[in-house]
Tab-separated table of N, CA, C and O in Angstrom:
chain	number	residue	atom	x	y	z
A	1	MET	N	107.537	86.938	145.969
A	1	MET	CA	108.868	86.344	146.081
A	1	MET	C	109.935	87.266	145.480
A	1	MET	O	111.006	87.419	146.042
A	2	TYR	N	109.600	87.866	144.319
A	2	TYR	CA	110.555	88.754	143.653
A	2	TYR	C	110.907	89.937	144.556
A	2	TYR	O	112.077	90.294	144.695
A	3	ALA	N	109.909	90.533	145.189
A	3	ALA	CA	110.145	91.667	146.081
A	3	ALA	C	110.997	91.257	147.279
A	3	ALA	O	111.885	92.005	147.711
A	4	PHE	N	110.757	90.080	147.813
A	4	PHE	CA	111.526	89.596	148.957
A	4	PHE	C	112.996	89.390	148.578
A	4	PHE	O	113.893	89.826	149.298
A	5	VAL	N	113.246	88.756	147.456
A	5	VAL	CA	114.624	88.527	147.009
A	5	VAL	C	115.313	89.859	146.708
A	5	VAL	O	116.479	90.056	147.043
A	6	THR	N	114.581	90.788	146.110
A	6	THR	CA	115.132	92.114	145.842
A	6	THR	C	115.504	92.813	147.148
A	6	THR	O	116.578	93.419	147.266
A	7	PHE	N	114.637	92.726	148.147
A	7	PHE	CA	114.913	93.331	149.449
A	7	PHE	C	116.154	92.714	150.096
A	7	PHE	O	117.038	93.429	150.574
A	8	ILE	N	116.240	91.392	150.110
A	8	ILE	CA	117.391	90.702	150.720
A	8	ILE	C	118.680	91.052	149.970
A	8	ILE	O	119.723	91.292	150.588
A	9	THR	N	118.602	91.105	148.650
A	9	THR	CA	119.774	91.468	147.853
A	9	THR	C	120.236	92.883	148.189
A	9	THR	O	121.430	93.130	148.374
A	10	GLY	N	119.299	93.813	148.273
A	10	GLY	CA	119.640	95.192	148.638
A	10	GLY	C	120.211	95.286	150.040
A	10	GLY	O	121.158	96.037	150.292
A	11	LEU	N	119.645	94.515	150.947
A	11	LEU	CA	120.140	94.485	152.325
A	11	LEU	C	121.578	93.969	152.378
A	11	LEU	O	122.436	94.563	153.049
A	12	LEU	N	121.857	92.889	151.666
A	12	LEU	CA	123.225	92.347	151.610
A	12	LEU	C	124.192	93.337	150.969
A	12	LEU	O	125.328	93.494	151.414
A	13	PHE	N	123.733	94.007	149.916
A	13	PHE	CA	124.563	95.004	149.247
A	13	PHE	C	124.904	96.138	150.213
A	13	PHE	O	126.066	96.530	150.349
A	14	GLY	N	123.898	96.662	150.901
A	14	GLY	CA	124.121	97.736	151.872
A	14	GLY	C	125.022	97.310	153.019
A	14	GLY	O	125.896	98.062	153.453
A	15	LEU	N	124.828	96.091	153.495
A	15	LEU	CA	125.678	95.565	154.562
A	15	LEU	C	127.130	95.451	154.084
A	15	LEU	O	128.058	95.816	154.809
A	16	GLY	N	127.305	94.974	152.870
A	16	GLY	CA	128.651	94.881	152.301
A	16	GLY	C	129.306	96.243	152.167
A	16	GLY	O	130.498	96.406	152.455
A	17	LEU	N	128.534	97.247	151.751
A	17	LEU	CA	129.071	98.610	151.650
A	17	LEU	C	129.514	99.121	153.017
A	17	LEU	O	130.576	99.727	153.155
A	18	ALA	N	128.685	98.877	154.025
A	18	ALA	CA	129.001	99.363	155.377
A	18	ALA	C	130.219	98.642	155.953
A	18	ALA	O	131.124	99.287	156.496
A	19	ILE	N	130.270	97.315	155.830
A	19	ILE	CA	131.394	96.556	156.390
A	19	ILE	C	132.702	96.920	155.704
A	19	ILE	O	133.742	97.044	156.346
A	20	SER	N	132.647	97.134	154.385
A	20	SER	CA	133.868	97.440	153.631
A	20	SER	C	134.272	98.907	153.733
A	20	SER	O	135.307	99.294	153.197
A	21	GLU	N	133.458	99.706	154.381
A	21	GLU	CA	133.665	101.146	154.547
A	21	GLU	C	133.586	101.917	153.235
A	21	GLU	O	134.126	103.008	153.108
A	22	MET	N	132.882	101.358	152.250
A	22	MET	CA	132.648	102.081	150.998
A	22	MET	C	131.710	103.264	151.229
A	22	MET	O	131.592	104.127	150.371
A	23	THR	N	131.054	103.291	152.375
A	23	THR	CA	130.164	104.406	152.697
A	23	THR	C	130.932	105.590	153.279
A	23	THR	O	130.357	106.641	153.512
A	24	ASN	N	132.218	105.419	153.497
A	24	ASN	CA	133.069	106.482	154.050
A	24	ASN	C	133.869	107.105	152.908
A	24	ASN	O	134.803	106.502	152.401
A	25	PRO	N	133.510	108.345	152.517
A	25	PRO	CA	134.203	108.965	151.388
A	25	PRO	C	135.715	109.082	151.598
A	25	PRO	O	136.483	109.012	150.634
A	26	ALA	N	136.163	109.225	152.835
A	26	ALA	CA	137.604	109.346	153.095
A	26	ALA	C	138.343	108.067	152.700
A	26	ALA	O	139.457	108.109	152.167
A	27	VAL	N	137.730	106.908	152.939
A	27	VAL	CA	138.339	105.633	152.564
A	27	VAL	C	138.404	105.518	151.039
A	27	VAL	O	139.415	105.107	150.467
A	28	VAL	N	137.318	105.894	150.368
A	28	VAL	CA	137.273	105.815	148.905
A	28	VAL	C	138.294	106.765	148.288
A	28	VAL	O	139.059	106.382	147.395
A	29	ILE	N	138.338	107.989	148.759
A	29	ILE	CA	139.300	108.958	148.219
A	29	ILE	C	140.726	108.513	148.535
A	29	ILE	O	141.623	108.656	147.701
A	30	GLY	N	140.931	107.909	149.692
A	30	GLY	CA	142.252	107.364	150.027
A	30	GLY	C	142.658	106.250	149.071
A	30	GLY	O	143.828	106.119	148.702
A	31	PHE	N	141.696	105.459	148.630
A	31	PHE	CA	141.984	104.406	147.654
A	31	PHE	C	142.347	105.006	146.299
A	31	PHE	O	143.234	104.501	145.596
A	32	LEU	N	141.669	106.081	145.928
A	32	LEU	CA	141.918	106.702	144.625
A	32	LEU	C	143.191	107.542	144.604
A	32	LEU	O	143.690	107.878	143.534
A	33	ASP	N	143.729	107.888	145.767
A	33	ASP	CA	144.923	108.742	145.867
A	33	ASP	C	146.184	107.881	145.773
A	33	ASP	O	146.908	107.703	146.756
A	34	ILE	N	146.468	107.356	144.579
A	34	ILE	CA	147.586	106.414	144.436
A	34	ILE	C	148.955	107.081	144.563
A	34	ILE	O	149.948	106.411	144.815
A	35	PHE	N	149.023	108.397	144.407
A	35	PHE	CA	150.307	109.086	144.524
A	35	PHE	C	150.479	109.780	145.865
A	35	PHE	O	151.481	110.421	146.105
A	36	GLY	N	149.502	109.644	146.745
A	36	GLY	CA	149.561	110.279	148.064
A	36	GLY	C	149.526	109.219	149.149
A	36	GLY	O	150.261	108.240	149.121
A	37	ASP	N	148.607	109.393	150.082
A	37	ASP	CA	148.437	108.455	151.196
A	37	ASP	C	147.467	107.354	150.762
A	37	ASP	O	146.304	107.322	151.158
A	38	TRP	N	147.968	106.428	149.934
A	38	TRP	CA	147.121	105.420	149.308
A	38	TRP	C	146.628	104.397	150.318
A	38	TRP	O	147.383	103.905	151.151
A	39	ASN	N	145.340	104.072	150.236
A	39	ASN	CA	144.709	103.063	151.083
A	39	ASN	C	144.244	101.919	150.169
A	39	ASN	O	143.197	102.018	149.537
A	40	PRO	N	145.001	100.824	150.093
A	40	PRO	CA	144.670	99.747	149.160
A	40	PRO	C	143.568	98.798	149.630
A	40	PRO	O	143.278	97.818	148.949
A	41	SER	N	142.931	99.069	150.740
A	41	SER	CA	141.975	98.112	151.320
A	41	SER	C	140.794	97.802	150.409
A	41	SER	O	140.210	96.720	150.504
A	42	LEU	N	140.428	98.710	149.530
A	42	LEU	CA	139.269	98.458	148.692
A	42	LEU	C	139.563	97.484	147.551
A	42	LEU	O	138.641	97.063	146.843
A	43	ILE	N	140.815	97.083	147.387
A	43	ILE	CA	141.127	96.043	146.398
A	43	ILE	C	140.399	94.761	146.774
A	43	ILE	O	139.869	94.054	145.910
A	44	ALA	N	140.339	94.457	148.058
A	44	ALA	CA	139.618	93.263	148.515
A	44	ALA	C	138.128	93.387	148.207
A	44	ALA	O	137.477	92.401	147.837
A	45	VAL	N	137.582	94.585	148.326
A	45	VAL	CA	136.169	94.816	148.010
A	45	VAL	C	135.936	94.555	146.519
A	45	VAL	O	134.972	93.876	146.134
A	46	MET	N	136.824	95.081	145.679
A	46	MET	CA	136.681	94.851	144.242
A	46	MET	C	136.818	93.365	143.910
A	46	MET	O	136.076	92.838	143.074
A	47	GLY	N	137.755	92.696	144.560
A	47	GLY	CA	137.913	91.258	144.339
A	47	GLY	C	136.660	90.490	144.708
A	47	GLY	O	136.235	89.586	143.983
A	48	GLY	N	136.060	90.851	145.826
A	48	GLY	CA	134.808	90.210	146.242
A	48	GLY	C	133.683	90.489	145.256
A	48	GLY	O	132.921	89.583	144.895
A	49	ALA	N	133.584	91.730	144.794
A	49	ALA	CA	132.531	92.090	143.844
A	49	ALA	C	132.716	91.355	142.517
A	49	ALA	O	131.742	90.845	141.935
A	50	ILE	N	133.939	91.276	142.044
A	50	ILE	CA	134.206	90.564	140.794
A	50	ILE	C	133.888	89.081	140.956
A	50	ILE	O	133.308	88.460	140.061
A	51	SER	N	134.228	88.516	142.109
A	51	SER	CA	133.927	87.096	142.362
A	51	SER	C	132.425	86.833	142.342
A	51	SER	O	131.965	85.844	141.748
A	52	VAL	N	131.650	87.697	142.972
A	52	VAL	CA	130.194	87.537	142.982
A	52	VAL	C	129.644	87.684	141.562
A	52	VAL	O	128.765	86.920	141.138
A	53	GLY	N	130.166	88.653	140.823
A	53	GLY	CA	129.731	88.828	139.436
A	53	GLY	C	130.046	87.606	138.581
A	53	GLY	O	129.215	87.152	137.779
A	54	MET	N	131.244	87.055	138.760
A	54	MET	CA	131.622	85.853	138.011
A	54	MET	C	130.717	84.680	138.376
A	54	MET	O	130.304	83.915	137.504
A	55	LEU	N	130.388	84.554	139.655
A	55	LEU	CA	129.482	83.494	140.101
A	55	LEU	C	128.105	83.676	139.449
A	55	LEU	O	127.491	82.710	138.988
A	56	GLY	N	127.636	84.915	139.407
A	56	GLY	CA	126.346	85.196	138.782
A	56	GLY	C	126.324	84.803	137.312
A	56	GLY	O	125.366	84.182	136.837
A	57	TYR	N	127.376	85.149	136.583
A	57	TYR	CA	127.435	84.770	135.168
A	57	TYR	C	127.567	83.254	135.008
A	57	TYR	O	127.016	82.670	134.083
A	58	TRP	N	128.272	82.597	135.904
A	58	TRP	CA	128.412	81.137	135.849
A	58	TRP	C	127.037	80.488	136.018
A	58	TRP	O	126.663	79.582	135.274
A	59	ILE	N	126.271	80.988	137.009
A	59	ILE	CA	124.918	80.459	137.233
A	59	ILE	C	124.039	80.732	136.014
A	59	ILE	O	123.308	79.858	135.548
A	60	LYS	N	124.122	81.941	135.479
A	60	LYS	CA	123.325	82.297	134.301
A	60	LYS	C	123.633	81.370	133.134
A	60	LYS	O	122.731	80.929	132.412
A	61	ASN	N	124.884	81.045	132.929
A	61	ASN	CA	125.268	80.185	131.813
A	61	ASN	C	124.844	78.732	132.017
A	61	ASN	O	124.755	77.974	131.058
A	62	LYS	N	124.584	78.335	133.262
A	62	LYS	CA	124.156	76.959	133.554
A	62	LYS	C	122.636	76.790	133.467
A	62	LYS	O	122.156	75.679	133.352
A	63	ARG	N	121.893	77.888	133.558
A	63	ARG	CA	120.425	77.819	133.575
A	63	ARG	C	119.848	78.408	132.297
A	63	ARG	O	120.371	79.363	131.761
A	64	LEU	N	118.730	77.861	131.846
A	64	LEU	CA	118.053	78.402	130.672
A	64	LEU	C	117.283	79.671	131.004
A	64	LEU	O	117.177	80.575	130.187
A	65	SER	N	116.731	79.734	132.225
A	65	SER	CA	115.967	80.914	132.636
A	65	SER	C	116.179	81.153	134.129
A	65	SER	O	116.519	80.235	134.862
A	66	PRO	N	115.956	82.385	134.569
A	66	PRO	CA	116.104	82.671	136.001
A	66	PRO	C	115.005	81.992	136.826
A	66	PRO	O	113.975	81.587	136.285
A	67	ILE	N	115.233	81.915	138.113
A	67	ILE	CA	114.290	81.228	138.996
A	67	ILE	C	113.050	82.083	139.276
A	67	ILE	O	111.933	81.582	139.250
A	68	ILE	N	113.228	83.377	139.525
A	68	ILE	CA	112.080	84.201	139.934
A	68	ILE	C	111.758	85.327	138.958
A	68	ILE	O	111.055	86.253	139.307
A	69	ALA	N	112.270	85.266	137.749
A	69	ALA	CA	111.960	86.279	136.735
A	69	ALA	C	111.663	85.566	135.422
A	69	ALA	O	111.913	84.370	135.278
A	70	ASN	N	111.122	86.308	134.470
A	70	ASN	CA	110.774	85.710	133.182
A	70	ASN	C	111.968	85.552	132.248
A	70	ASN	O	111.998	84.631	131.437
A	71	GLU	N	112.917	86.482	132.349
A	71	GLU	CA	114.073	86.424	131.467
A	71	GLU	C	115.287	87.040	132.152
A	71	GLU	O	115.157	87.781	133.118
A	72	TRP	N	116.466	86.714	131.646
A	72	TRP	CA	117.701	87.292	132.168
A	72	TRP	C	117.794	88.747	131.760
A	72	TRP	O	117.449	89.105	130.640
A	73	GLN	N	118.259	89.579	132.660
A	73	GLN	CA	118.476	91.000	132.376
A	73	GLN	C	119.980	91.236	132.391
A	73	GLN	O	120.542	91.601	133.416
A	74	VAL	N	120.616	91.008	131.259
A	74	VAL	CA	122.067	91.087	131.150
A	74	VAL	C	122.418	92.109	130.081
A	74	VAL	O	121.826	92.100	128.998
A	75	PRO	N	123.376	93.002	130.349
A	75	PRO	CA	123.786	93.957	129.309
A	75	PRO	C	124.271	93.211	128.061
A	75	PRO	O	124.913	92.175	128.156
A	76	ASN	N	123.952	93.752	126.899
A	76	ASN	CA	124.366	93.085	125.674
A	76	ASN	C	125.333	93.905	124.825
A	76	ASN	O	125.649	93.520	123.713
A	77	LEU	N	125.791	95.025	125.324
A	77	LEU	CA	126.757	95.845	124.600
A	77	LEU	C	128.088	95.104	124.528
A	77	LEU	O	128.625	94.674	125.546
A	78	LYS	N	128.597	94.947	123.350
A	78	LYS	CA	129.827	94.188	123.156
A	78	LYS	C	131.004	95.063	122.732
A	78	LYS	O	132.091	94.570	122.510
A	79	HIS	N	130.800	96.363	122.586
A	79	HIS	CA	131.882	97.234	122.137
A	79	HIS	C	131.945	98.496	123.005
A	79	HIS	O	130.993	98.836	123.693
A	80	ILE	N	133.076	99.130	122.946
A	80	ILE	CA	133.271	100.376	123.692
A	80	ILE	C	132.927	101.520	122.748
A	80	ILE	O	133.545	101.669	121.692
A	81	ASP	N	131.939	102.317	123.137
A	81	ASP	CA	131.530	103.438	122.298
A	81	ASP	C	131.698	104.761	123.046
A	81	ASP	O	132.109	104.802	124.209
A	82	ARG	N	131.382	105.830	122.357
A	82	ARG	CA	131.555	107.179	122.905
A	82	ARG	C	130.715	107.385	124.168
A	82	ARG	O	131.190	107.941	125.159
A	83	LYS	N	129.462	106.924	124.145
A	83	LYS	CA	128.578	107.092	125.302
A	83	LYS	C	129.131	106.371	126.529
A	83	LYS	O	129.069	106.896	127.642
A	84	LEU	N	129.684	105.171	126.329
A	84	LEU	CA	130.259	104.418	127.442
A	84	LEU	C	131.461	105.156	128.028
A	84	LEU	O	131.596	105.285	129.250
A	85	LEU	N	132.339	105.646	127.169
A	85	LEU	CA	133.530	106.359	127.645
A	85	LEU	C	133.163	107.646	128.379
A	85	LEU	O	133.733	107.952	129.433
A	86	ILE	N	132.220	108.404	127.842
A	86	ILE	CA	131.797	109.653	128.498
A	86	ILE	C	131.136	109.344	129.840
A	86	ILE	O	131.439	109.976	130.857
A	87	GLY	N	130.250	108.350	129.859
A	87	GLY	CA	129.578	107.981	131.108
A	87	GLY	C	130.557	107.498	132.163
A	87	GLY	O	130.487	107.899	133.334
A	88	ALA	N	131.497	106.649	131.755
A	88	ALA	CA	132.500	106.149	132.701
A	88	ALA	C	133.379	107.285	133.208
A	88	ALA	O	133.721	107.339	134.401
A	89	GLY	N	133.734	108.198	132.320
A	89	GLY	CA	134.546	109.344	132.727
A	89	GLY	C	133.822	110.232	133.723
A	89	GLY	O	134.393	110.636	134.749
A	90	LEU	N	132.560	110.534	133.454
A	90	LEU	CA	131.776	111.359	134.382
A	90	LEU	C	131.599	110.663	135.726
A	90	LEU	O	131.692	111.292	136.780
A	91	PHE	N	131.327	109.362	135.681
A	91	PHE	CA	131.197	108.593	136.918
A	91	PHE	C	132.493	108.666	137.720
A	91	PHE	O	132.483	108.929	138.926
A	92	GLY	N	133.623	108.430	137.059
A	92	GLY	CA	134.925	108.447	137.741
A	92	GLY	C	135.263	109.811	138.319
A	92	GLY	O	135.764	109.904	139.437
A	93	ILE	N	134.978	110.852	137.571
A	93	ILE	CA	135.236	112.208	138.075
A	93	ILE	C	134.381	112.489	139.302
A	93	ILE	O	134.867	112.971	140.324
A	94	GLY	N	133.088	112.163	139.216
A	94	GLY	CA	132.197	112.383	140.361
A	94	GLY	C	132.604	111.558	141.564
A	94	GLY	O	132.593	112.039	142.699
A	95	TRP	N	132.997	110.315	141.338
A	95	TRP	CA	133.419	109.437	142.427
A	95	TRP	C	134.684	109.970	143.069
A	95	TRP	O	134.809	110.009	144.303
A	96	GLY	N	135.625	110.396	142.245
A	96	GLY	CA	136.885	110.911	142.777
A	96	GLY	C	136.727	112.221	143.528
A	96	GLY	O	137.405	112.464	144.529
A	97	LEU	N	135.829	113.082	143.061
A	97	LEU	CA	135.633	114.376	143.724
A	97	LEU	C	134.845	114.253	145.026
A	97	LEU	O	135.125	114.952	145.999
A	98	SER	N	133.853	113.372	145.034
A	98	SER	CA	132.976	113.307	146.205
A	98	SER	C	133.270	112.131	147.129
A	98	SER	O	132.944	112.171	148.303
A	99	GLY	N	133.862	111.055	146.574
A	99	GLY	CA	134.066	109.847	147.364
A	99	GLY	C	132.823	108.984	147.432
A	99	GLY	O	132.789	107.989	148.137
A	100	TYR	N	131.774	109.364	146.683
A	100	TYR	CA	130.525	108.611	146.672
A	100	TYR	C	130.224	108.111	145.269
A	100	TYR	O	130.434	108.815	144.295
A	101	CYS	N	129.699	106.905	145.196
A	101	CYS	CA	129.019	106.444	143.998
A	101	CYS	C	127.571	106.217	144.428
A	101	CYS	O	127.264	106.378	145.612
A	102	PRO	N	126.652	105.894	143.537
A	102	PRO	CA	125.232	105.913	143.919
A	102	PRO	C	124.848	105.103	145.153
A	102	PRO	O	124.104	105.609	146.004
A	103	GLY	N	125.313	103.871	145.307
A	103	GLY	CA	124.925	103.073	146.482
A	103	GLY	C	125.352	103.719	147.792
A	103	GLY	O	124.520	104.037	148.655
A	104	PRO	N	126.650	103.954	147.977
A	104	PRO	CA	127.100	104.614	149.204
A	104	PRO	C	126.556	106.037	149.344
A	104	PRO	O	126.352	106.514	150.457
A	105	GLY	N	126.295	106.690	148.217
A	105	GLY	CA	125.737	108.040	148.280
A	105	GLY	C	124.380	108.056	148.964
A	105	GLY	O	124.058	108.985	149.710
A	106	LEU	N	123.589	107.023	148.730
A	106	LEU	CA	122.283	106.939	149.392
A	106	LEU	C	122.433	106.737	150.899
A	106	LEU	O	121.636	107.254	151.685
A	107	THR	N	123.470	106.002	151.306
A	107	THR	CA	123.676	105.807	152.741
A	107	THR	C	124.081	107.103	153.431
A	107	THR	O	123.890	107.248	154.633
A	108	ALA	N	124.618	108.033	152.649
A	108	ALA	CA	125.013	109.322	153.229
A	108	ALA	C	123.808	110.100	153.757
A	108	ALA	O	123.968	110.994	154.584
A	109	LEU	N	122.626	109.752	153.281
A	109	LEU	CA	121.424	110.416	153.801
A	109	LEU	C	121.268	110.180	155.298
A	109	LEU	O	120.689	111.004	155.999
A	110	THR	N	121.803	109.058	155.806
A	110	THR	CA	121.742	108.800	157.241
A	110	THR	C	123.070	109.101	157.929
A	110	THR	O	123.074	109.607	159.035
A	111	ASN	N	124.187	108.800	157.272
A	111	ASN	CA	125.506	109.019	157.886
A	111	ASN	C	125.892	110.492	157.944
A	111	ASN	O	126.489	110.940	158.914
A	112	ASN	N	125.627	111.193	156.869
A	112	ASN	CA	126.056	112.573	156.707
A	112	ASN	C	124.967	113.293	155.908
A	112	ASN	O	125.139	113.528	154.713
A	113	PRO	N	123.853	113.630	156.552
A	113	PRO	CA	122.666	114.096	155.824
A	113	PRO	C	122.876	115.275	154.871
A	113	PRO	O	122.330	115.258	153.777
A	114	MET	N	123.662	116.268	155.234
A	114	MET	CA	123.824	117.410	154.330
A	114	MET	C	124.543	116.994	153.052
A	114	MET	O	124.120	117.348	151.955
A	115	GLU	N	125.639	116.238	153.179
A	115	GLU	CA	126.328	115.741	151.980
A	115	GLU	C	125.414	114.820	151.200
A	115	GLU	O	125.401	114.845	149.974
A	116	GLY	N	124.674	113.994	151.909
A	116	GLY	CA	123.756	113.061	151.258
A	116	GLY	C	122.695	113.769	150.451
A	116	GLY	O	122.383	113.361	149.329
A	117	ILE	N	122.138	114.833	150.994
A	117	ILE	CA	121.105	115.588	150.280
A	117	ILE	C	121.689	116.196	149.010
A	117	ILE	O	121.081	116.126	147.940
A	118	TYR	N	122.878	116.773	149.099
A	118	TYR	CA	123.518	117.346	147.907
A	118	TYR	C	123.797	116.264	146.871
A	118	TYR	O	123.533	116.426	145.687
A	119	PHE	N	124.358	115.148	147.329
A	119	PHE	CA	124.713	114.077	146.401
A	119	PHE	C	123.479	113.484	145.741
A	119	PHE	O	123.409	113.353	144.522
A	120	VAL	N	122.489	113.099	146.543
A	120	VAL	CA	121.287	112.465	145.998
A	120	VAL	C	120.521	113.450	145.116
A	120	VAL	O	119.984	113.068	144.066
A	121	GLY	N	120.486	114.724	145.508
A	121	GLY	CA	119.845	115.742	144.660
A	121	GLY	C	120.518	115.833	143.299
A	121	GLY	O	119.847	115.845	142.257
A	122	ALA	N	121.850	115.867	143.290
A	122	ALA	CA	122.585	115.916	142.021
A	122	ALA	C	122.374	114.634	141.223
A	122	ALA	O	122.246	114.673	139.991
A	123	LEU	N	122.306	113.507	141.918
A	123	LEU	CA	122.062	112.221	141.252
A	123	LEU	C	120.694	112.222	140.572
A	123	LEU	O	120.566	111.808	139.411
A	124	ILE	N	119.684	112.718	141.258
A	124	ILE	CA	118.329	112.768	140.695
A	124	ILE	C	118.280	113.735	139.507
A	124	ILE	O	117.702	113.413	138.459
A	125	ILE	N	118.903	114.880	139.653
A	125	ILE	CA	118.914	115.854	138.554
A	125	ILE	C	119.641	115.281	137.336
A	125	ILE	O	119.144	115.354	136.210
A	126	GLY	N	120.813	114.702	137.553
A	126	GLY	CA	121.566	114.109	136.444
A	126	GLY	C	120.810	112.972	135.780
A	126	GLY	O	120.773	112.876	134.545
A	127	SER	N	120.187	112.116	136.567
A	127	SER	CA	119.409	111.005	136.007
A	127	SER	C	118.203	111.528	135.232
A	127	SER	O	117.856	110.988	134.179
A	128	SER	N	117.573	112.580	135.737
A	128	SER	CA	116.421	113.165	135.045
A	128	SER	C	116.834	113.787	133.715
A	128	SER	O	116.138	113.617	132.705
A	129	ILE	N	117.954	114.487	133.710
A	129	ILE	CA	118.452	115.066	132.455
A	129	ILE	C	118.713	113.961	131.436
A	129	ILE	O	118.323	114.059	130.269
A	130	HIS	N	119.350	112.888	131.879
A	130	HIS	CA	119.610	111.756	130.982
A	130	HIS	C	118.306	111.163	130.458
A	130	HIS	O	118.166	110.898	129.265
A	131	HIS	N	117.347	110.958	131.353
A	131	HIS	CA	116.059	110.382	130.953
A	131	HIS	C	115.356	111.269	129.922
A	131	HIS	O	114.915	110.792	128.873
A	132	PHE	N	115.245	112.567	130.221
A	132	PHE	CA	114.535	113.462	129.310
A	132	PHE	C	115.294	113.634	127.993
A	132	PHE	O	114.678	113.778	126.940
A	133	GLN	N	116.608	113.599	128.030
A	133	GLN	CA	117.404	113.658	126.796
A	133	GLN	C	117.080	112.447	125.922
A	133	GLN	O	116.879	112.579	124.721
A	134	ASN	N	117.005	111.272	126.512
A	134	ASN	CA	116.666	110.070	125.761
A	134	ASN	C	115.248	110.129	125.201
A	134	ASN	O	115.004	109.703	124.086
A	135	VAL	N	114.309	110.661	125.991
A	135	VAL	CA	112.920	110.779	125.536
A	135	VAL	C	112.866	111.727	124.340
A	135	VAL	O	112.221	111.431	123.335
A	136	LEU	N	113.560	112.858	124.423
A	136	LEU	CA	113.545	113.828	123.337
A	136	LEU	C	114.228	113.293	122.080
A	136	LEU	O	113.791	113.569	120.970
A	137	LEU	N	115.297	112.539	122.248
A	137	LEU	CA	116.031	112.008	121.094
A	137	LEU	C	115.257	110.910	120.378
A	137	LEU	O	115.488	110.655	119.196
A	138	ARG	N	114.363	110.228	121.079
A	138	ARG	CA	113.564	109.166	120.458
A	138	ARG	C	112.466	109.720	119.570
A	138	ARG	O	111.930	109.038	118.725
A	139	LYS	N	112.049	110.960	119.803
A	139	LYS	CA	110.936	111.559	119.025
A	139	LYS	C	111.413	112.103	117.716
A	139	LYS	O	112.481	112.389	117.423
């Protein structure tokens, strides 16, 4: 059941990315270009995402435990720290330069394979560096 719900959730997420054109780097860069040819259409996408997130937290607060998992997996960081600011900054720079964030970047493997390979390769390398850095720092 867990795998099925995960698959359906991923399918809905991918469909939402495609319908909203978040998979098109030109649309994303147009949204980020507030001093140029600004494309405000992704405000509706953000509004929808925030609404779904709020609904999820509302459901979480009404239930003692999830339906198909053993426990809630909710971030518990309550403060803004250096790691959060650096990570958010790097994410924003990468998103602004490429027009891709991880979800739409994966779709580029089919839409625009050469860009997708570069993006996903960099994503894997960056994630691996982060993982190994954490492993080394724990020892």
